[in-house]
Coordinates of N, CA and C in Angstrom, one line a residue:
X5 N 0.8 -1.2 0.0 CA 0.0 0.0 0.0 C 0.9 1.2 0.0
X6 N 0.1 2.4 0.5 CA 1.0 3.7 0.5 C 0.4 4.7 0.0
X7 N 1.6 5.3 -1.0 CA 0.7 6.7 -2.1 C -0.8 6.0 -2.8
X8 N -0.3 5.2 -3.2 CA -1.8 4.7 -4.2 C -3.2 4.5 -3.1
X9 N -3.1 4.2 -1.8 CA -4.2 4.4 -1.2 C -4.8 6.0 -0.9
X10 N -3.6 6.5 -0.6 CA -3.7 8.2 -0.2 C -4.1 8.5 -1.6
X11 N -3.9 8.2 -2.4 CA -4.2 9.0 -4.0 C -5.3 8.3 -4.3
X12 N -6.0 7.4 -4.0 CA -7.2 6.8 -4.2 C -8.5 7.8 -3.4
X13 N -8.1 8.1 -1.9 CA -8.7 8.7 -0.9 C -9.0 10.1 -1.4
X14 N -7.7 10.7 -1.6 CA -8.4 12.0 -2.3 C -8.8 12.2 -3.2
X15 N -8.8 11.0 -4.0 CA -9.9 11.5 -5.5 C -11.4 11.2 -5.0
X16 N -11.7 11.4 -3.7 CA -13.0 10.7 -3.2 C -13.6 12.5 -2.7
X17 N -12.4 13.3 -3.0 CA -12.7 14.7 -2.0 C -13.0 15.6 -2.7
X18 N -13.6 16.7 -1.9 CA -13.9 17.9 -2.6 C -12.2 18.8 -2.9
X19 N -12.4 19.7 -3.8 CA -10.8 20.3 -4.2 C -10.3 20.6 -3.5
X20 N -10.8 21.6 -2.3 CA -9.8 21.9 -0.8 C -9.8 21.0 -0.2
X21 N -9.0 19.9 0.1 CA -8.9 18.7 0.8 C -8.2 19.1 2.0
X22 N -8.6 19.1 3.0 CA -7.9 19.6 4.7 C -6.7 18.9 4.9
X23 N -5.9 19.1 5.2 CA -4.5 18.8 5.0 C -4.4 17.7 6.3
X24 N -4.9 18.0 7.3 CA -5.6 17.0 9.0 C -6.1 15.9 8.4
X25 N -7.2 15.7 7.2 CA -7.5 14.6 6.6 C -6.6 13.8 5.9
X26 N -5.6 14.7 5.0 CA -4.5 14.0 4.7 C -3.5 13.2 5.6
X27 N -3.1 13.8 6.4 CA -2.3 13.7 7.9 C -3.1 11.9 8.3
X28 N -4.5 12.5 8.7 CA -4.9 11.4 9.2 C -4.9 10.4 8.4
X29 N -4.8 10.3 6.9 CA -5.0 8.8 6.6 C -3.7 8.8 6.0
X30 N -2.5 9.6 6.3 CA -1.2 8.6 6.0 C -0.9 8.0 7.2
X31 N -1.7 8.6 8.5 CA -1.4 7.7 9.8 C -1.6 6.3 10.1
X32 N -3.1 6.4 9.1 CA -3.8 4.8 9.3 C -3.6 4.0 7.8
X33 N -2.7 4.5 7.0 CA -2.2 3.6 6.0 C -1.1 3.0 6.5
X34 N 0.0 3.8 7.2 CA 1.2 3.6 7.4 C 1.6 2.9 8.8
X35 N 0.2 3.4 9.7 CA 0.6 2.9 11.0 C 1.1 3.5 12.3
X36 N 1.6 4.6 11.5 CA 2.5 5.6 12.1 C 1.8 6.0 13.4
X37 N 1.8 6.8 14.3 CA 1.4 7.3 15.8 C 0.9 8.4 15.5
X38 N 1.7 9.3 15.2 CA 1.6 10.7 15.0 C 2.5 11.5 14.3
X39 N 2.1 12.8 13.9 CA 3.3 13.5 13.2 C 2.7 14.9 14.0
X40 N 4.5 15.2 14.5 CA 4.2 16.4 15.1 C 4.9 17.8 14.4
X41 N 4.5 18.7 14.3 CA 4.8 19.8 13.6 C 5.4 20.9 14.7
X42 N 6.1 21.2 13.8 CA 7.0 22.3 14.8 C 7.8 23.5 13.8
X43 N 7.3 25.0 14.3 CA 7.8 25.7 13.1 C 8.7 26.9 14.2
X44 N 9.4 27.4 13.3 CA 11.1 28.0 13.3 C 10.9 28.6 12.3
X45 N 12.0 29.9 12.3 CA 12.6 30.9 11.3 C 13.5 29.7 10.5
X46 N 13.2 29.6 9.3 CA 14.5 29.3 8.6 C 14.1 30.1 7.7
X47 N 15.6 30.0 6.5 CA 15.5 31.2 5.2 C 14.9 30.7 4.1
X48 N 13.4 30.9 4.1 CA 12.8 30.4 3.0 C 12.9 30.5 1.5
X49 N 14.5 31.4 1.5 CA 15.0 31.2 0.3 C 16.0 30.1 0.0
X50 N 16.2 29.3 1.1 CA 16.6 28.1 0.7 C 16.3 26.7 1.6
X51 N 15.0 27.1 2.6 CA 14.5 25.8 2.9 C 13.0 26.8 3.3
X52 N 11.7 25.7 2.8 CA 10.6 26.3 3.7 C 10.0 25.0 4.7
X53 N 10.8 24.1 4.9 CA 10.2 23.2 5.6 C 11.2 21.5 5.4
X54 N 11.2 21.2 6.1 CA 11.8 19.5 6.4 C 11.1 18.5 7.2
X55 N 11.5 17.4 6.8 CA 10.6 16.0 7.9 C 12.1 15.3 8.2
X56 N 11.5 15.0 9.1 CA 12.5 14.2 10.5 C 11.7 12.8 10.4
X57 N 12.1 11.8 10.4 CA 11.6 10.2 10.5 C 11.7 10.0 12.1
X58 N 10.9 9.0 12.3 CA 10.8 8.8 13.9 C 11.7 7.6 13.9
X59 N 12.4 7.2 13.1 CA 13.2 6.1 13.5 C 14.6 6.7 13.1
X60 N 14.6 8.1 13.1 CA 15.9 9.2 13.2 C 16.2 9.3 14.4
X61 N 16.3 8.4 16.1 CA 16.3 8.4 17.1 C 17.7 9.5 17.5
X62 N 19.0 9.7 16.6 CA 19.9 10.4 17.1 C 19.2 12.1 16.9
X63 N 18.5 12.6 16.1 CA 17.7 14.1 16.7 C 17.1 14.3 17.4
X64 N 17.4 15.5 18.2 CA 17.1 15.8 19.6 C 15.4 16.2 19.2
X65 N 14.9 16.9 18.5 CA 13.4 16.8 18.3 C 12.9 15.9 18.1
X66 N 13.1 14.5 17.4 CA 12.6 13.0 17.5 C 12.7 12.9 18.4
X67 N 13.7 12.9 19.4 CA 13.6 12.2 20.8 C 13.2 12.9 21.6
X68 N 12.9 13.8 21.5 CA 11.8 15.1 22.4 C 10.6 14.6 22.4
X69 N 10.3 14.6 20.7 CA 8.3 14.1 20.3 C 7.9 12.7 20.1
X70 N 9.0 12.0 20.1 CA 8.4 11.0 20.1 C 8.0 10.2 18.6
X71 N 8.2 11.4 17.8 CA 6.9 11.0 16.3 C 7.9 11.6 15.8
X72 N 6.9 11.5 13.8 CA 7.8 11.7 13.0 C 7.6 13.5 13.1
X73 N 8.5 14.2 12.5 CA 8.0 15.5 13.0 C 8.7 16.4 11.8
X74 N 7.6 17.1 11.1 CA 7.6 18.1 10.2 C 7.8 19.6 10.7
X75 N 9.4 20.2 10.5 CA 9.7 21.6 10.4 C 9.1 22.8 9.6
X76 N 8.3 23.2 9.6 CA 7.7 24.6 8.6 C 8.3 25.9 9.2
X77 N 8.1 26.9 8.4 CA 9.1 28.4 8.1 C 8.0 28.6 8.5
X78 N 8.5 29.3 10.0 CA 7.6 30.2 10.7 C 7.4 31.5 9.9
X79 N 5.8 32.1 9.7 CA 5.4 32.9 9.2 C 4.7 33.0 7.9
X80 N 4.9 32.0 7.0 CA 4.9 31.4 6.0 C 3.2 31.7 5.4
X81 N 2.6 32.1 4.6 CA 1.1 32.1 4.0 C 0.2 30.9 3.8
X82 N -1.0 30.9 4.1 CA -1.8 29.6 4.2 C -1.6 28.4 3.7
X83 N -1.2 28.9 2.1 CA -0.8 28.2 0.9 C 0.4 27.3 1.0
X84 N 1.0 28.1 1.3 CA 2.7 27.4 1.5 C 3.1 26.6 2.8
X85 N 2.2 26.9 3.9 CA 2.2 26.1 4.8 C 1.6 25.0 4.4
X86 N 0.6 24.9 3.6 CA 0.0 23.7 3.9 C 0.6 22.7 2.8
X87 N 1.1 23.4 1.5 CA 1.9 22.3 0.5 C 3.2 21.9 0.6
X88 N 4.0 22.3 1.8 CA 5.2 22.2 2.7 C 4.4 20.7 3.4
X89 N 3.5 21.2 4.5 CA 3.0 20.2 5.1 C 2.7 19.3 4.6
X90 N 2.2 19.2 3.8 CA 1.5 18.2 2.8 C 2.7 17.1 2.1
X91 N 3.4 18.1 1.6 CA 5.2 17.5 0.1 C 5.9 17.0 1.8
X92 N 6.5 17.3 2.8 CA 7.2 16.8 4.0 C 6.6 16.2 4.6
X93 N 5.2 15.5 4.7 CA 4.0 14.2 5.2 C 4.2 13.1 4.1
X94 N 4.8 13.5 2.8 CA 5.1 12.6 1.9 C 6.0 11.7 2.2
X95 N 6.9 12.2 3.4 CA 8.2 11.0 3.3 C 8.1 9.8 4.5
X96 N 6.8 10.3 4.7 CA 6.5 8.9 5.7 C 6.4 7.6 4.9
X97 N 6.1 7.9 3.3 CA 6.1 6.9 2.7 C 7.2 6.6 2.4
X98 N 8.3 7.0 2.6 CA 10.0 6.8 2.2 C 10.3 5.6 2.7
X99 N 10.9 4.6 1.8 CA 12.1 3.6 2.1 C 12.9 4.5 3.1
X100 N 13.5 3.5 3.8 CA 14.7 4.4 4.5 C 16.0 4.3 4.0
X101 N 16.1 3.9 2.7 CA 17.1 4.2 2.2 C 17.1 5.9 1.8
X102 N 15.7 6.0 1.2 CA 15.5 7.5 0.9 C 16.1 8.7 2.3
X103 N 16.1 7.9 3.4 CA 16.4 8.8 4.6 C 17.2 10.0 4.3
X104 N 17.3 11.2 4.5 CA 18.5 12.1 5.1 C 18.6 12.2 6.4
X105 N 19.2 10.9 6.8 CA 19.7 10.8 8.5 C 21.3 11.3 8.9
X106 N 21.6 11.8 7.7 CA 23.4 11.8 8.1 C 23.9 12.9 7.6
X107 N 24.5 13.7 8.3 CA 25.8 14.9 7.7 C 25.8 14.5 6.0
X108 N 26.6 13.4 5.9 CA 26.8 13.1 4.4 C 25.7 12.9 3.2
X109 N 24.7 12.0 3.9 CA 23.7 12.2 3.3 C 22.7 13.7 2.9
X110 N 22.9 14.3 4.1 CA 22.3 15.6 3.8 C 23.2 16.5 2.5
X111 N 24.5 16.2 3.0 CA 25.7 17.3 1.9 C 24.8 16.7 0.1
X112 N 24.5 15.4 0.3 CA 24.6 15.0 -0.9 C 23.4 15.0 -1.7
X113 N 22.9 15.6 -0.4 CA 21.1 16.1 -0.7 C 21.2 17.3 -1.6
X114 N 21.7 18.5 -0.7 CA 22.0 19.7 -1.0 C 23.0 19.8 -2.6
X115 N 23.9 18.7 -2.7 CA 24.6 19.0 -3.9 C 23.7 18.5 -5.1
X116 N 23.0 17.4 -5.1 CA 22.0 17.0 -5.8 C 20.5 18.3 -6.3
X117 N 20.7 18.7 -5.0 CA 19.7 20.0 -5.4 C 20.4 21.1 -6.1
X118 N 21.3 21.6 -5.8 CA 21.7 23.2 -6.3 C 22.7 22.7 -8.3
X119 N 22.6 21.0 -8.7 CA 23.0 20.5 -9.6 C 24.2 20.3 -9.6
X120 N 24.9 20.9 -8.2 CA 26.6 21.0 -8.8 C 27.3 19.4 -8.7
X121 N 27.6 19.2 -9.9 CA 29.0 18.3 -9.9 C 28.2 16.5 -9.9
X122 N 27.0 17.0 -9.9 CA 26.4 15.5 -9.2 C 25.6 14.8 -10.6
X123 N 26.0 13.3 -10.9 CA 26.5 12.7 -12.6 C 24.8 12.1 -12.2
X124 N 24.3 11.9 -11.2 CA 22.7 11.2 -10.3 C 22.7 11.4 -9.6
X125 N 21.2 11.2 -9.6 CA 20.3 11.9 -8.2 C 20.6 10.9 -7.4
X126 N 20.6 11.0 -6.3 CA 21.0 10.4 -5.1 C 19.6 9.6 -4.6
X127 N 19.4 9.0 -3.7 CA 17.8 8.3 -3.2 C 17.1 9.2 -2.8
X128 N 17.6 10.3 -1.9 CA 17.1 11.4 -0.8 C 16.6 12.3 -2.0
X129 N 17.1 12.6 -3.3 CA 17.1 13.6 -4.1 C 15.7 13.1 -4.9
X130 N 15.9 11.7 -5.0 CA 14.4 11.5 -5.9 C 13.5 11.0 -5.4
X131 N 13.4 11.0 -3.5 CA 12.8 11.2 -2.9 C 11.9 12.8 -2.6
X132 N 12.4 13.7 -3.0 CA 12.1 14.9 -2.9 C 11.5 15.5 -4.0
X133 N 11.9 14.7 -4.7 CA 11.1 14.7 -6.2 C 10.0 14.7 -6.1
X134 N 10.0 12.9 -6.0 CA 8.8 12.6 -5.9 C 7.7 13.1 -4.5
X135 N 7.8 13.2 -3.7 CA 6.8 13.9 -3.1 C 6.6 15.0 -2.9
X136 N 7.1 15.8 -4.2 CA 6.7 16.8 -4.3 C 5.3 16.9 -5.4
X137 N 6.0 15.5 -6.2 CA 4.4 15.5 -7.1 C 3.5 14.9 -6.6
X138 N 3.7 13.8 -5.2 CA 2.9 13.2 -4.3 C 1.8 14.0 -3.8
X139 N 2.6 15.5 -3.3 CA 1.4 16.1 -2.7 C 0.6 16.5 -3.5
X140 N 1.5 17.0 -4.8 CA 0.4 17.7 -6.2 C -0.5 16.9 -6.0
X141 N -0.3 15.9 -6.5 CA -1.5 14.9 -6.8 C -2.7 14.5 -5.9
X142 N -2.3 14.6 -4.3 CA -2.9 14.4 -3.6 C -4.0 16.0 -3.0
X143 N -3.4 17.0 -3.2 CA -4.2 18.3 -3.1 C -5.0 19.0 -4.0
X144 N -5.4 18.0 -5.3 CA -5.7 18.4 -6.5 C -6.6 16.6 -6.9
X145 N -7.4 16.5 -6.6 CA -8.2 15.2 -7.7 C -8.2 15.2 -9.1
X146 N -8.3 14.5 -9.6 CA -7.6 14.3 -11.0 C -9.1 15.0 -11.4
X147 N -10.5 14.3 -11.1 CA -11.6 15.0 -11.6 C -11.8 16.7 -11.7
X148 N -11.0 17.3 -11.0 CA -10.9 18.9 -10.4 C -9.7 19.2 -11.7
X149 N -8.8 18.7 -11.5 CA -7.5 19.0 -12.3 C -8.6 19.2 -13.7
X150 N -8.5 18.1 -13.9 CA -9.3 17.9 -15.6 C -10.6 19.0 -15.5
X151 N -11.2 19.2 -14.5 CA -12.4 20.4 -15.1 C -11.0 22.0 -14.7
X152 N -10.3 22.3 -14.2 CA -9.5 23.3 -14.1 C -8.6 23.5 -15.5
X153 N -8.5 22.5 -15.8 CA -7.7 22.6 -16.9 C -8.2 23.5 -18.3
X154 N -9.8 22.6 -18.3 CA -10.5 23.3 -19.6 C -11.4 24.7 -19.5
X155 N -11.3 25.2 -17.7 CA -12.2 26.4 -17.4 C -10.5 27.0 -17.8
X156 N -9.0 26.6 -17.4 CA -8.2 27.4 -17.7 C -7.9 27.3 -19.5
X157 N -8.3 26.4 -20.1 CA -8.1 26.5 -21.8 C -9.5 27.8 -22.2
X158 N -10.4 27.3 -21.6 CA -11.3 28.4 -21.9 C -11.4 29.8 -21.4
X159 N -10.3 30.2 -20.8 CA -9.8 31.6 -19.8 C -11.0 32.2 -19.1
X160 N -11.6 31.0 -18.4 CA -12.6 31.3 -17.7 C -11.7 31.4 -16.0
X161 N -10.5 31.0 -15.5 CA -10.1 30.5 -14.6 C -8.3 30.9 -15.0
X162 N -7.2 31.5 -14.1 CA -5.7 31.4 -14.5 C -5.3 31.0 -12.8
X163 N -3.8 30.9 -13.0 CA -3.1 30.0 -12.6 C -3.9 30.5 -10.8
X164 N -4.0 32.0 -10.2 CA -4.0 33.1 -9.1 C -5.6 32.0 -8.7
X165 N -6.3 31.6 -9.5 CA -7.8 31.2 -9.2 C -8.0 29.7 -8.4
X166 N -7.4 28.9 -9.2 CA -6.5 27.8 -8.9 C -6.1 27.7 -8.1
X167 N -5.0 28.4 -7.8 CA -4.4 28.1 -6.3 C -5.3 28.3 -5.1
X168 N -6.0 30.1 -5.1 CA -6.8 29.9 -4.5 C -8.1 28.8 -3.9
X169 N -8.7 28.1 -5.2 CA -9.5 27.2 -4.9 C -8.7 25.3 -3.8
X170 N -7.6 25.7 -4.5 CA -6.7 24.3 -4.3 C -5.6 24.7 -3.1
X171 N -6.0 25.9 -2.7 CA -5.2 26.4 -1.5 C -3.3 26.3 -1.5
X172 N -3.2 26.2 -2.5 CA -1.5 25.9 -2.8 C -0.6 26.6 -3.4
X173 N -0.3 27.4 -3.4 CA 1.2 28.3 -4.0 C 0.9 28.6 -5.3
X174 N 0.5 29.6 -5.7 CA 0.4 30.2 -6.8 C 1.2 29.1 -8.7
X175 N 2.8 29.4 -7.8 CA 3.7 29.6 -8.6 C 3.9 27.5 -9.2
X176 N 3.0 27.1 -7.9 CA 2.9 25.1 -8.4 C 2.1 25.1 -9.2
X177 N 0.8 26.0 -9.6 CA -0.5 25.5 -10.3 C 0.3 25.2 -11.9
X178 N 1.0 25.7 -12.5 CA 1.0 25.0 -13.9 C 1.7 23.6 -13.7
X179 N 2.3 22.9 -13.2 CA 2.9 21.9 -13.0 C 1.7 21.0 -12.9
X180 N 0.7 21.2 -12.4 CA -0.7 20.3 -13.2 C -0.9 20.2 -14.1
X181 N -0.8 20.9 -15.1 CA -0.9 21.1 -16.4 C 0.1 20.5 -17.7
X182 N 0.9 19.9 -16.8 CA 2.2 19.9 -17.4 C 1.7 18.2 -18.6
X183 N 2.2 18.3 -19.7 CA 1.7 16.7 -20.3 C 1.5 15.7 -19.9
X184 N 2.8 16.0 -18.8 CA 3.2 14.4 -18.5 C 2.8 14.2 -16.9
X185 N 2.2 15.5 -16.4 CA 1.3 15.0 -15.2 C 0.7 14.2 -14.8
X186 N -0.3 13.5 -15.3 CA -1.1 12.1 -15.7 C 0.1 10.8 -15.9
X187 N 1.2 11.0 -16.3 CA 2.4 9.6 -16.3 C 3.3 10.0 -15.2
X188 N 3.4 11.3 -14.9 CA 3.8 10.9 -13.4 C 3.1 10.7 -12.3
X189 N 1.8 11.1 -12.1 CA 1.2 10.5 -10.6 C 0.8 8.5 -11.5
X190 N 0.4 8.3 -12.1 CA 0.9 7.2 -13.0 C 1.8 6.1 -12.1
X191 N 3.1 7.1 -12.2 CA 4.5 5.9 -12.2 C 4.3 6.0 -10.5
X192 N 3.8 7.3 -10.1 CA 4.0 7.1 -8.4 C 2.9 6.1 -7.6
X193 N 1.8 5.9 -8.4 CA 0.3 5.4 -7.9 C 0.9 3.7 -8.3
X194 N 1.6 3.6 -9.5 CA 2.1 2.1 -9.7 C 3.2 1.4 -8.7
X195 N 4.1 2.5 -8.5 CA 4.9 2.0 -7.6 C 4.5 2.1 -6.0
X196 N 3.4 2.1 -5.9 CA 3.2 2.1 -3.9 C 1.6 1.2 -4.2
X197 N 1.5 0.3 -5.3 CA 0.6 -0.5 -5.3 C 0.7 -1.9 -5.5

């Protein structure tokens, strides 16, 4: 099981899907206890949020909470908190090879991201990929997508309306739109089924 149950669940929802309802049923697919949220200044021009694994036992906030526990950028707008929350709730589905539990793993995160020098993506890197289209997919029903698509072919609807409706970051809404959106929630709904 996994993504493909969560992606089955929200095509069951209305377009603002409550992010607590998300929350709750990666809890009772996965098992998991809880996920605790905890937000801090970081520089949201180079992080707005991170997940901590609860079987990350060496961080002092795991062993504080007990749970797996999601970092958000204190101050942050409704939108961006919630598709942070939403894309960092994604890695409960992670292999733990996908983990960033280590100095090195993290360096190799970060080099994987800014492109320098790195010939492949690392596990951690196409881990962050992917749940970033995890959340798309999951804050967006495909039935919703497909009527947003042709109110936006028919410029009844642009990207500012969309987000609004779908509560998510302006600047993600064409990434639905994208061709090959449909072959990647696809390849991610095949692989966690």
């Amino acid at each position: 099981m996994g993504y493909k149950e969560l992606y089955d669940y929200c095509q069951t929802q209305n377009p603002h899907i409550r992010r607590n309802a998300i929350r709750d049923e990666v809890l009772r697919i996965t098992g998991a206890n809880r996920v605790s949220v905890v937000k801090t200044d970081l520089d949201v021009s180079i992080c707005r949020g991170f997940y901590l694994s609860a079987r990350n036992m060496d961080h002092q906030l795991v062993k504080q909470l007990g749970a797996h526990v999601i970092v958000l950028a204190r101050g942050e707008n409704r939108c961006w908190d919630r598709f942070v929350f939403v894309k960092e709730l994604m890695h409960i589905f992670d292999d733990p090879m996908q983990s960033t539990n280590s100095g090195d793993s993290f360096d190799r995160l970060l080099t994987d991201l800014t492109g320098a020098n790195s010939p492949e993506w690392s596990p951690q890197m196409i881990s962050e990929v992917d749940c970033f289209w995890m959340a798309l997919g999951a804050l967006c029903p495909e039935r919703e997508r497909l009527k947003f698509q042709k109110q936006l072919e028919d410029g009844q609807i642009d990207d500012y309306g969309i987000a609004l409706q779908l509560k998510i970051p302006q600047q993600y809404v064409h990434n639905l739109f994208r061709p090959n959106f449909p072959s990647i929630i696809n390849k991610l709904v095949q692989e966690t089924s």
